[in-house]
């Protein structure tokens, strides 16, 4: 009997809903110990690590233009290991929790959930890359998982909405989508209103939910208004090229490809394909007005934000379109919708064109999941082979040589901060004309890379007693073509190349070490 029971438990562990989440979490843990942080990740760690109080944390985080929630979480766990691994383990835990919610409550079949889990965003961009985007994924999935609770209380949804606004400016679109969907359902669904009002404290619940959203969203808005210099300026109210460029972000959300905005053909072709994918998605989501409202509200609000305020850079930003796509499907096929009298199960007789579009949806979903799966597995596995940044290797070399107490001149600060973080040491940054570790956006001045030698000369002139300093320069500085052991003379400064670290996925974070010595 015991053997049979043991065997049964073993078989249970091999079921897809057990084995795939386990593999995801296990590989993620290995990745957390292996992944080398790059500048944006290290910035988050250093802001929290160098803050001794909550007031300092707020002051140090404010110039970034991001809400303080992610920095606050790092601040709470920074003493766990006393190095960036604390943040990486925190991020691993948050990403793992998001996937566990996805596997436990998402009604998609196991094979589709497996494709999604090991896809580009949940497996790589929002899992191994340690930034606040994981919070947007987690909170969105928590809302979808707790969706049935809306029948009795809106407080869980209000918490998700409020916290989403405190993760990232782009996450406001997700918060807006959730709020709009719930408001729409309240207006059109007598079942929702009657069920909710069975709660004797529904007046208090509704008031408290609104209050939570106002307080948390208000705090987040105050955080975002600290800076405004990152806002894009569009040439006119309507710019066709810019419109298609933003539309291309939706294409990237579906298929991880961004059209070349300098090529009109690319923009138009991708625009046509995106229109088709949106039409197919909308045809499918018509079965659930709430899910359709969530999708359209999120897509439109983020599109307007991208168009008028900030376009965003990199896949991490257009990944929000993908989160909306997956979450709206989750809501559309959620079991609680079976009891919703407003769910539309249309027939071919009523609208054959929409039914035809809807028939393409399984193909679109599978193709999108497959593209993301291939990119996610490739990028995650590649990270075990090639580090994302050469910052850790550079810092290890400096420690090995016993140079951690040397005077260090670093440029550019936004890239060299990775090395400073791994050394836990302040560098002299010409961009701020002073010492620091993380990039200090409020006081920094952007410098051309060609100015490195000029800034080095000024650095030595300002320190008459300094005779020697270690230079840590990122790729593209004005000191080019020197191999280790070679030297140049600039004014009264002799610069000797020591070592270079070029094994890095990100080109700017390939670092070069030099010794600068004052000539007598």
Short mmCIF file of C-alpha atoms in Angstrom, two decimals:
data_model
loop_
_atom_site.label_atom_id
_atom_site.label_comp_id
_atom_site.label_asym_id
_atom_site.label_seq_id
_atom_site.Cartn_x
_atom_site.Cartn_y
_atom_site.Cartn_z
CA UNK A 1 0.00 0.00 0.00
CA UNK A 2 2.83 2.39 0.90
CA UNK A 3 4.67 1.65 -2.34
CA UNK A 4 1.51 2.21 -4.37
CA UNK A 5 0.92 5.51 -2.59
CA UNK A 6 4.50 6.60 -3.14
CA UNK A 7 4.28 5.73 -6.82
CA UNK A 8 1.00 7.60 -7.10
CA UNK A 9 2.57 10.72 -5.58
CA UNK A 10 5.49 10.45 -7.96
CA UNK A 11 3.12 10.27 -10.92
CA UNK A 12 1.27 13.29 -9.52
CA UNK A 13 4.54 15.25 -9.50
CA UNK A 14 5.06 14.45 -13.18
CA UNK A 15 1.78 16.04 -14.20
CA UNK A 16 2.17 19.15 -16.37
CA UNK A 17 0.67 21.46 -13.75
CA UNK A 18 3.41 20.32 -11.35
CA UNK A 19 6.47 19.66 -13.49
CA UNK A 20 6.42 22.84 -15.62
CA UNK A 21 6.09 25.30 -12.73
CA UNK A 22 8.81 23.36 -10.89
CA UNK A 23 11.15 23.57 -13.90
CA UNK A 24 10.39 27.27 -14.28
CA UNK A 25 11.17 28.01 -10.63
CA UNK A 26 14.26 25.78 -10.54
CA UNK A 27 15.82 27.21 -13.70
CA UNK A 28 14.96 30.68 -12.44
CA UNK A 29 16.80 30.04 -9.19
CA UNK A 30 19.87 28.89 -11.09
CA UNK A 31 19.54 31.97 -13.25
CA UNK A 32 19.34 34.24 -10.22
CA UNK A 33 22.72 32.99 -9.02
CA UNK A 34 24.22 33.12 -12.52
CA UNK A 35 22.79 36.29 -14.07
CA UNK A 36 25.07 39.33 -14.20
CA UNK A 37 23.29 42.60 -13.55
CA UNK A 38 23.45 45.42 -16.03
CA UNK A 39 23.17 49.15 -15.38
CA UNK A 40 19.38 49.48 -14.96
CA UNK A 41 19.26 46.52 -12.60
CA UNK A 42 22.24 47.77 -10.61
CA UNK A 43 20.69 51.23 -10.41
CA UNK A 44 17.73 49.78 -8.53
CA UNK A 45 19.98 47.91 -6.14
CA UNK A 46 22.30 50.85 -5.43
CA UNK A 47 19.46 53.30 -4.82
CA UNK A 48 18.17 51.03 -2.04
CA UNK A 49 21.60 49.89 -0.82
CA UNK A 50 22.93 53.44 -0.41
CA UNK A 51 19.79 54.66 1.40
CA UNK A 52 19.94 54.53 5.19
CA UNK A 53 16.40 55.75 5.84
CA UNK A 54 13.05 55.76 4.08
CA UNK A 55 13.42 59.49 3.50
CA UNK A 56 16.77 58.94 1.79
CA UNK A 57 15.24 56.15 -0.27
CA UNK A 58 12.55 58.51 -1.54
CA UNK A 59 15.10 61.22 -2.31
CA UNK A 60 17.45 58.86 -4.11
CA UNK A 61 14.68 57.20 -6.11
CA UNK A 62 12.70 60.32 -7.10
CA UNK A 63 14.99 61.53 -9.96
CA UNK A 64 14.51 58.22 -11.78
CA UNK A 65 10.91 59.10 -12.54
CA UNK A 66 9.73 55.69 -11.35
CA UNK A 67 7.39 55.07 -8.40
CA UNK A 68 9.15 53.94 -5.25
CA UNK A 69 7.50 50.52 -4.75
CA UNK A 70 10.27 48.44 -6.34
CA UNK A 71 13.00 50.36 -4.49
CA UNK A 72 11.07 49.96 -1.25
CA UNK A 73 10.90 46.17 -1.65
CA UNK A 74 14.65 46.03 -2.31
CA UNK A 75 15.22 48.23 0.73
CA UNK A 76 13.33 45.72 2.89
CA UNK A 77 15.46 42.74 1.81
CA UNK A 78 18.84 44.36 1.12
CA UNK A 79 20.35 43.05 4.35
CA UNK A 80 19.52 39.43 3.52
CA UNK A 81 22.84 38.87 1.74
CA UNK A 82 24.30 42.39 1.78
CA UNK A 83 24.91 42.27 -1.98
CA UNK A 84 22.81 42.36 -5.17
CA UNK A 85 21.85 38.69 -4.74
CA UNK A 86 19.24 39.88 -2.21
CA UNK A 87 17.45 41.75 -4.98
CA UNK A 88 17.82 38.86 -7.40
CA UNK A 89 16.27 36.39 -4.96
CA UNK A 90 13.44 38.84 -4.28
CA UNK A 91 12.80 39.16 -8.00
CA UNK A 92 12.94 35.39 -8.43
CA UNK A 93 10.33 34.98 -5.70
CA UNK A 94 8.00 37.54 -7.26
CA UNK A 95 8.33 36.06 -10.75
CA UNK A 96 7.80 32.54 -9.43
CA UNK A 97 4.67 33.64 -7.56
CA UNK A 98 3.27 35.18 -10.74
CA UNK A 99 3.71 31.92 -12.64
CA UNK A 100 2.24 29.86 -9.81
CA UNK A 101 -0.86 32.07 -9.92
CA UNK A 102 -0.97 31.63 -13.68
CA UNK A 103 -0.79 27.84 -13.46
CA UNK A 104 -3.20 27.54 -10.55
CA UNK A 105 -6.04 29.75 -11.81
CA UNK A 106 -5.64 30.33 -15.54
CA UNK A 107 -8.05 28.02 -17.44
CA UNK A 108 -5.87 27.69 -20.57
CA UNK A 109 -4.77 24.11 -21.41
CA UNK A 110 -1.48 22.97 -19.92
CA UNK A 111 0.48 23.06 -23.19
CA UNK A 112 -0.44 26.69 -23.79
CA UNK A 113 0.42 27.58 -20.23
CA UNK A 114 3.79 25.90 -20.70
CA UNK A 115 4.45 27.89 -23.87
CA UNK A 116 3.58 31.12 -22.09
CA UNK A 117 5.56 30.34 -18.92
CA UNK A 118 8.80 29.80 -20.81
CA UNK A 119 8.12 32.72 -23.13
CA UNK A 120 10.27 35.79 -23.57
CA UNK A 121 8.65 38.05 -20.98
CA UNK A 122 7.74 35.71 -18.09
CA UNK A 123 10.89 33.60 -18.46
CA UNK A 124 13.50 36.21 -19.33
CA UNK A 125 12.61 39.90 -19.45
CA UNK A 126 10.39 39.87 -16.36
CA UNK A 127 12.12 37.03 -14.50
CA UNK A 128 15.91 37.06 -14.77
CA UNK A 129 16.21 40.78 -15.52
CA UNK A 130 15.66 42.35 -12.09
CA UNK A 131 13.43 45.34 -12.55
CA UNK A 132 10.00 46.60 -11.52
CA UNK A 133 8.24 45.03 -14.51
CA UNK A 134 7.80 41.79 -12.58
CA UNK A 135 5.47 43.63 -10.21
CA UNK A 136 3.17 44.60 -13.09
CA UNK A 137 3.04 40.98 -14.22
CA UNK A 138 2.42 39.66 -10.71
CA UNK A 139 -0.29 42.19 -9.80
CA UNK A 140 -2.10 41.65 -13.10
CA UNK A 141 -2.10 37.90 -12.54
CA UNK A 142 -3.21 38.33 -8.93
CA UNK A 143 -6.17 40.35 -10.18
CA UNK A 144 -7.07 37.69 -12.75
CA UNK A 145 -6.70 34.97 -10.11
CA UNK A 146 -8.90 36.83 -7.61
CA UNK A 147 -11.41 37.90 -10.26
CA UNK A 148 -14.29 35.82 -8.78
CA UNK A 149 -13.96 37.74 -5.48
CA UNK A 150 -15.51 40.78 -7.15
CA UNK A 151 -18.89 39.16 -6.47
CA UNK A 152 -18.37 39.88 -2.75
CA UNK A 153 -15.71 42.59 -2.49
CA UNK A 154 -13.74 44.99 -4.66
CA UNK A 155 -10.94 45.47 -2.16
CA UNK A 156 -8.52 42.91 -3.74
CA UNK A 157 -9.04 44.52 -7.15
CA UNK A 158 -8.56 48.00 -5.63
CA UNK A 159 -5.26 46.91 -4.08
CA UNK A 160 -4.09 45.55 -7.44
CA UNK A 161 -5.09 48.76 -9.22
CA UNK A 162 -3.42 50.99 -6.64
CA UNK A 163 -0.21 49.00 -6.50
CA UNK A 164 -0.03 48.74 -10.29
CA UNK A 165 0.13 52.52 -10.51
CA UNK A 166 3.12 52.37 -8.16
CA UNK A 167 5.17 50.00 -10.31
CA UNK A 168 5.79 51.89 -13.56
CA UNK A 169 4.21 54.63 -15.66
CA UNK A 170 3.22 52.08 -18.31
CA UNK A 171 1.43 49.99 -15.68
CA UNK A 172 -1.18 52.73 -15.33
CA UNK A 173 -2.70 51.34 -18.52
CA UNK A 174 -3.20 47.98 -16.81
CA UNK A 175 -4.68 49.69 -13.75
CA UNK A 176 -7.01 51.70 -16.01
CA UNK A 177 -8.02 48.54 -17.90
CA UNK A 178 -8.96 46.75 -14.67
CA UNK A 179 -10.91 49.70 -13.30
CA UNK A 180 -12.74 50.30 -16.57
CA UNK A 181 -13.66 46.61 -16.93
CA UNK A 182 -15.07 46.42 -13.39
CA UNK A 183 -17.00 49.67 -13.82
CA UNK A 184 -18.42 48.47 -17.14
CA UNK A 185 -19.54 45.19 -15.60
CA UNK A 186 -21.21 47.03 -12.73
CA UNK A 187 -23.19 49.12 -15.20
CA UNK A 188 -24.35 46.32 -17.49
CA UNK A 189 -24.69 43.34 -15.18
CA UNK A 190 -27.67 43.11 -12.79
CA UNK A 191 -26.19 39.81 -11.59
CA UNK A 192 -23.00 41.52 -10.45
CA UNK A 193 -24.86 44.29 -8.63
CA UNK A 194 -27.32 41.95 -6.92
CA UNK A 195 -24.63 39.47 -5.87
CA UNK A 196 -22.32 42.19 -4.58
CA UNK A 197 -25.10 43.81 -2.55
CA UNK A 198 -25.67 40.57 -0.67
CA UNK A 199 -22.68 41.73 1.34
CA UNK A 200 -24.24 43.76 4.17
CA UNK A 201 -21.19 46.02 4.25
CA UNK A 202 -21.14 46.67 0.52
CA UNK A 203 -21.37 50.45 0.99
CA UNK A 204 -18.26 50.41 3.17
CA UNK A 205 -16.51 47.98 0.82
CA UNK A 206 -17.16 50.20 -2.20
CA UNK A 207 -16.11 53.38 -0.38
CA UNK A 208 -12.95 51.79 1.01
CA UNK A 209 -12.04 50.39 -2.41
CA UNK A 210 -12.31 53.82 -4.02
CA UNK A 211 -10.33 55.34 -1.16
CA UNK A 212 -7.54 52.79 -1.59
CA UNK A 213 -7.29 53.52 -5.29
CA UNK A 214 -7.25 57.30 -4.75
CA UNK A 215 -4.55 57.16 -2.07
CA UNK A 216 -2.26 54.71 -3.85
CA UNK A 217 -2.73 56.23 -7.31
CA UNK A 218 -2.27 59.73 -5.89
CA UNK A 219 0.99 58.72 -4.28
CA UNK A 220 2.16 57.13 -7.54
CA UNK A 221 1.24 60.25 -9.53
CA UNK A 222 3.27 62.38 -7.13
CA UNK A 223 6.25 60.06 -7.73
CA UNK A 224 5.95 60.33 -11.50
CA UNK A 225 5.67 64.13 -11.46
CA UNK A 226 9.13 64.41 -9.88
CA UNK A 227 10.67 64.42 -13.35
CA UNK A 228 9.39 65.38 -16.77
CA UNK A 229 12.48 65.53 -18.98
CA UNK A 230 11.93 62.02 -20.33
CA UNK A 231 8.69 62.98 -22.10
CA UNK A 232 8.76 62.64 -25.87
CA UNK A 233 7.73 65.59 -27.96
CA UNK A 234 5.72 64.79 -31.10
CA UNK A 235 5.93 67.28 -33.97
CA UNK A 236 2.15 67.70 -34.30
CA UNK A 237 -1.15 66.42 -32.97
CA UNK A 238 -1.20 63.79 -35.70
CA UNK A 239 1.98 62.48 -37.25
CA UNK A 240 1.39 59.45 -39.48
CA UNK A 241 4.91 58.09 -39.12
CA UNK A 242 4.80 58.43 -35.35
CA UNK A 243 1.31 56.90 -35.29
CA UNK A 244 2.50 53.83 -37.22
CA UNK A 245 5.63 53.65 -35.09
CA UNK A 246 3.51 53.44 -31.94
CA UNK A 247 1.19 50.97 -33.65
CA UNK A 248 4.29 48.87 -34.27
CA UNK A 249 4.65 48.49 -30.50
CA UNK A 250 1.44 46.47 -30.49
CA UNK A 251 2.92 44.31 -33.25
CA UNK A 252 5.95 43.82 -30.99
CA UNK A 253 3.70 42.75 -28.14
CA UNK A 254 2.23 39.99 -30.27
CA UNK A 255 5.34 38.84 -32.13
CA UNK A 256 8.42 40.47 -30.53
CA UNK A 257 9.34 42.32 -33.73
CA UNK A 258 9.44 46.10 -34.05
CA UNK A 259 9.13 47.56 -37.58
CA UNK A 260 11.83 49.91 -38.83
CA UNK A 261 10.28 53.35 -38.37
CA UNK A 262 12.53 54.79 -41.07
CA UNK A 263 11.00 52.43 -43.63
CA UNK A 264 7.45 53.27 -44.69
CA UNK A 265 6.91 49.81 -46.17
CA UNK A 266 7.79 48.16 -42.85
CA UNK A 267 5.42 50.48 -41.00
CA UNK A 268 2.50 49.91 -43.36
CA UNK A 269 2.91 46.12 -43.62
CA UNK A 270 3.22 45.71 -39.85
CA UNK A 271 0.29 48.10 -39.39
CA UNK A 272 -1.93 45.97 -41.62
CA UNK A 273 -0.88 42.75 -39.87
CA UNK A 274 -1.43 44.35 -36.45
CA UNK A 275 -4.92 45.48 -37.49
CA UNK A 276 -5.69 41.90 -38.48
CA UNK A 277 -4.39 40.49 -35.19
CA UNK A 278 -6.38 43.04 -33.18
CA UNK A 279 -9.53 42.24 -35.17
CA UNK A 280 -9.13 38.52 -34.54
CA UNK A 281 -8.53 39.14 -30.83
CA UNK A 282 -11.57 41.41 -30.54
CA UNK A 283 -13.74 38.86 -32.35
CA UNK A 284 -12.73 36.24 -29.78
CA UNK A 285 -13.15 38.55 -26.78
CA UNK A 286 -16.70 39.51 -27.78
CA UNK A 287 -17.85 36.46 -25.83
CA UNK A 288 -17.07 38.45 -22.67
CA UNK A 289 -17.86 42.19 -22.58
CA UNK A 290 -15.74 42.57 -19.45
CA UNK A 291 -12.68 40.97 -21.04
CA UNK A 292 -13.18 42.99 -24.23
CA UNK A 293 -13.45 46.21 -22.21
CA UNK A 294 -10.29 45.30 -20.31
CA UNK A 295 -8.41 44.66 -23.55
CA UNK A 296 -9.58 47.75 -25.41
CA UNK A 297 -9.19 50.00 -22.37
CA UNK A 298 -5.65 48.83 -21.79
CA UNK A 299 -4.56 48.90 -25.44
CA UNK A 300 -6.02 52.34 -26.15
CA UNK A 301 -4.72 53.96 -22.95
CA UNK A 302 -1.20 52.61 -23.44
CA UNK A 303 -1.26 53.56 -27.12
CA UNK A 304 -2.20 57.14 -26.22
CA UNK A 305 0.52 57.24 -23.57
CA UNK A 306 3.08 56.00 -26.10
CA UNK A 307 1.88 58.49 -28.69
CA UNK A 308 1.60 61.66 -26.62
CA UNK A 309 3.91 61.18 -23.64
CA UNK A 310 6.58 58.51 -23.92
CA UNK A 311 7.21 55.93 -26.62
CA UNK A 312 9.40 53.67 -24.54
CA UNK A 313 12.49 51.74 -25.50
CA UNK A 314 13.16 48.06 -25.77
CA UNK A 315 10.99 45.00 -25.48
CA UNK A 316 10.43 45.49 -21.75
CA UNK A 317 8.08 48.37 -22.52
CA UNK A 318 5.96 46.90 -25.30
CA UNK A 319 5.65 43.74 -23.20
CA UNK A 320 2.69 45.45 -21.52
CA UNK A 321 0.68 44.92 -24.70
CA UNK A 322 1.41 41.21 -24.39
CA UNK A 323 0.30 41.17 -20.74
CA UNK A 324 -2.99 42.75 -21.78
CA UNK A 325 -3.45 40.18 -24.53
CA UNK A 326 -2.88 37.18 -22.24
CA UNK A 327 -4.85 38.62 -19.31
CA UNK A 328 -7.87 39.47 -21.45
CA UNK A 329 -7.97 35.86 -22.71
CA UNK A 330 -7.78 34.71 -19.08
CA UNK A 331 -10.79 36.87 -18.17
CA UNK A 332 -12.74 35.87 -21.28
CA UNK A 333 -12.59 32.15 -20.56
CA UNK A 334 -12.74 32.48 -16.79
CA UNK A 335 -15.19 29.95 -15.27
CA UNK A 336 -17.04 32.73 -13.43
CA UNK A 337 -18.19 34.06 -16.79
CA UNK A 338 -20.42 31.01 -17.19
CA UNK A 339 -22.77 32.59 -14.68
CA UNK A 340 -22.71 36.01 -16.33
CA UNK A 341 -25.91 36.77 -18.17
CA UNK A 342 -24.06 39.30 -20.32
CA UNK A 343 -21.66 36.85 -21.90
CA UNK A 344 -22.26 36.81 -25.65
CA UNK A 345 -22.16 33.41 -27.27
CA UNK A 346 -22.77 34.54 -30.83
CA UNK A 347 -23.63 32.13 -33.61
CA UNK A 348 -22.70 31.97 -37.29
CA UNK A 349 -26.25 33.00 -38.19
CA UNK A 350 -25.97 36.24 -36.22
CA UNK A 351 -22.56 37.32 -37.46
CA UNK A 352 -20.72 34.98 -39.82
CA UNK A 353 -17.87 37.44 -40.41
CA UNK A 354 -17.03 37.65 -36.72
CA UNK A 355 -17.28 33.89 -36.44
CA UNK A 356 -14.81 33.56 -39.30
CA UNK A 357 -12.41 35.95 -37.57
CA UNK A 358 -12.88 34.07 -34.32
CA UNK A 359 -11.89 30.80 -36.02
CA UNK A 360 -8.42 32.24 -36.62
CA UNK A 361 -7.87 33.04 -32.96
CA UNK A 362 -6.46 29.64 -31.89
CA UNK A 363 -3.88 29.93 -34.68
CA UNK A 364 -2.96 33.48 -33.66
CA UNK A 365 -2.66 32.58 -29.98
CA UNK A 366 -0.58 29.47 -30.63
CA UNK A 367 1.70 31.28 -33.08
CA UNK A 368 2.24 34.18 -30.67
CA UNK A 369 2.93 31.83 -27.76
CA UNK A 370 5.36 29.80 -29.90
CA UNK A 371 7.31 32.90 -30.97
CA UNK A 372 7.60 34.05 -27.37
CA UNK A 373 8.52 30.54 -26.23
CA UNK A 374 11.37 30.26 -28.75
CA UNK A 375 12.74 33.68 -27.84
CA UNK A 376 12.37 33.08 -24.10
CA UNK A 377 14.16 29.73 -24.03
CA UNK A 378 16.93 30.97 -26.32
CA UNK A 379 17.57 34.18 -24.40
CA UNK A 380 17.47 32.54 -20.97
CA UNK A 381 19.76 29.70 -21.93
CA UNK A 382 22.15 32.09 -23.67
CA UNK A 383 22.46 34.06 -20.44
CA UNK A 384 24.12 31.05 -18.84
CA UNK A 385 26.78 31.19 -21.57
CA UNK A 386 27.35 34.88 -22.16
CA UNK A 387 26.96 37.41 -19.31
CA UNK A 388 24.60 40.30 -19.86
CA UNK A 389 27.29 42.73 -18.71
CA UNK A 390 31.05 42.58 -18.17
CA UNK A 391 30.65 44.55 -14.94
CA UNK A 392 30.95 41.60 -12.58
CA UNK A 393 34.07 40.22 -14.31
CA UNK A 394 35.67 43.68 -14.24
CA UNK A 395 34.97 44.08 -10.54
CA UNK A 396 36.29 40.58 -9.81
CA UNK A 397 39.54 41.40 -11.61
CA UNK A 398 39.98 44.62 -9.61
CA UNK A 399 39.40 42.70 -6.38
CA UNK A 400 41.81 39.97 -7.44
CA UNK A 401 44.53 42.56 -8.09
CA UNK A 402 43.92 44.23 -4.73
CA UNK A 403 43.00 47.57 -6.28
CA UNK A 404 39.72 48.16 -4.44
CA UNK A 405 41.28 50.98 -2.37
CA UNK A 406 42.69 52.77 -5.41
CA UNK A 407 41.33 56.09 -6.63
CA UNK A 408 38.99 55.22 -9.49
CA UNK A 409 37.86 57.46 -12.35
CA UNK A 410 34.85 56.02 -14.18
CA UNK A 411 32.97 57.03 -17.32
CA UNK A 412 30.25 56.85 -18.50
CA UNK A 413 28.56 56.76 -15.13
CA UNK A 414 25.34 55.08 -16.34
CA UNK A 415 27.36 52.07 -17.50
CA UNK A 416 30.33 52.02 -15.13
CA UNK A 417 27.90 52.07 -12.20
CA UNK A 418 27.60 48.31 -12.73
CA UNK A 419 31.26 47.89 -11.77
CA UNK A 420 30.86 50.32 -8.86
CA UNK A 421 27.94 48.27 -7.59
CA UNK A 422 29.81 44.98 -7.64
CA UNK A 423 32.77 46.66 -5.89
CA UNK A 424 30.47 48.55 -3.50
CA UNK A 425 32.69 51.57 -4.00
CA UNK A 426 32.26 55.19 -5.10
CA UNK A 427 33.95 56.24 -8.33
CA UNK A 428 34.75 59.74 -9.51
CA UNK A 429 32.25 60.44 -12.29
CA UNK A 430 32.99 63.40 -14.60
CA UNK A 431 29.28 63.48 -15.46
CA UNK A 432 28.51 64.75 -11.95
CA UNK A 433 31.93 66.27 -11.22
CA UNK A 434 32.10 64.25 -8.06
CA UNK A 435 31.93 60.84 -6.44
CA UNK A 436 29.06 58.41 -6.63
CA UNK A 437 27.99 54.87 -7.39
CA UNK A 438 24.60 54.92 -9.17
CA UNK A 439 23.63 57.38 -11.89
CA UNK A 440 22.41 60.61 -10.29
CA UNK A 441 20.00 61.84 -12.94
CA UNK A 442 19.12 65.09 -11.23
CA UNK A 443 22.65 66.48 -11.09
CA UNK A 444 24.41 64.74 -13.98
CA UNK A 445 25.47 66.36 -17.23
CA UNK A 446 25.67 64.22 -20.32
CA UNK A 447 29.16 64.24 -21.84
CA UNK A 448 30.42 63.15 -25.22
CA UNK A 449 32.61 60.09 -25.06
CA UNK A 450 35.31 62.07 -26.87
CA UNK A 451 35.59 64.34 -23.82
CA UNK A 452 37.05 61.58 -21.64
CA UNK A 453 40.65 62.77 -21.95
CA UNK A 454 39.68 66.37 -21.28
CA UNK A 455 37.76 65.38 -18.18
CA UNK A 456 40.66 63.22 -17.00
CA UNK A 457 43.04 66.17 -17.35
CA UNK A 458 40.69 68.38 -15.34
CA UNK A 459 40.35 65.63 -12.73
CA UNK A 460 44.11 65.54 -12.13
CA UNK A 461 44.36 69.36 -12.16
CA UNK A 462 41.74 69.50 -9.42
CA UNK A 463 43.72 67.05 -7.26
CA UNK A 464 47.33 68.33 -7.02
CA UNK A 465 48.29 65.56 -4.59
CA UNK A 466 46.98 62.76 -6.82
CA UNK A 467 49.65 61.02 -8.89
CA UNK A 468 47.92 57.85 -10.02
CA UNK A 469 44.37 56.66 -10.64
CA UNK A 470 42.66 53.62 -12.07
CA UNK A 471 40.42 54.33 -15.05
CA UNK A 472 37.30 52.23 -15.67
CA UNK A 473 35.84 53.21 -19.04
CA UNK A 474 32.93 51.77 -20.94
CA UNK A 475 32.98 50.89 -24.62
CA UNK A 476 33.32 53.81 -26.99
CA UNK A 477 35.48 56.12 -24.86
CA UNK A 478 37.99 58.42 -26.55
CA UNK A 479 40.82 56.05 -25.66
CA UNK A 480 40.68 53.60 -28.55
CA UNK A 481 42.89 50.93 -30.02
CA UNK A 482 45.10 50.38 -26.99
CA UNK A 483 45.95 46.79 -26.20
CA UNK A 484 47.03 45.77 -22.69
CA UNK A 485 50.56 47.05 -22.08
CA UNK A 486 50.35 49.88 -24.60
CA UNK A 487 50.40 53.50 -23.47
CA UNK A 488 49.68 57.03 -24.69
CA UNK A 489 50.56 60.43 -23.26
CA UNK A 490 47.95 63.16 -23.01
CA UNK A 491 49.41 66.41 -21.71
CA UNK A 492 51.19 65.54 -18.51
CA UNK A 493 49.23 62.31 -18.03
CA UNK A 494 50.51 58.90 -19.11
CA UNK A 495 47.77 56.35 -19.74
CA UNK A 496 48.67 52.66 -19.68
CA UNK A 497 46.19 50.04 -20.86
CA UNK A 498 45.87 47.23 -18.34
CA UNK A 499 42.99 44.89 -19.25
CA UNK A 500 39.79 44.77 -21.27
CA UNK A 501 36.55 42.88 -20.62
CA UNK A 502 34.52 42.40 -23.77
CA UNK A 503 32.45 39.30 -23.05
CA UNK A 504 29.10 41.01 -22.64
CA UNK A 505 25.70 40.80 -24.32
CA UNK A 506 25.24 44.57 -24.09
CA UNK A 507 27.86 46.44 -26.09
CA UNK A 508 28.05 49.57 -23.88
CA UNK A 509 28.92 47.42 -20.87
CA UNK A 510 32.21 46.17 -22.19
CA UNK A 511 34.81 47.70 -19.93
CA UNK A 512 38.45 48.77 -20.26
CA UNK A 513 40.94 49.33 -17.44
CA UNK A 514 43.80 51.81 -17.61
CA UNK A 515 46.25 53.32 -15.19
CA UNK A 516 46.60 57.10 -15.43
CA UNK A 517 49.82 58.53 -13.95
CA UNK A 518 50.96 62.12 -13.63
CA UNK A 519 54.30 62.78 -15.30
CA UNK A 520 56.86 64.72 -13.30
#
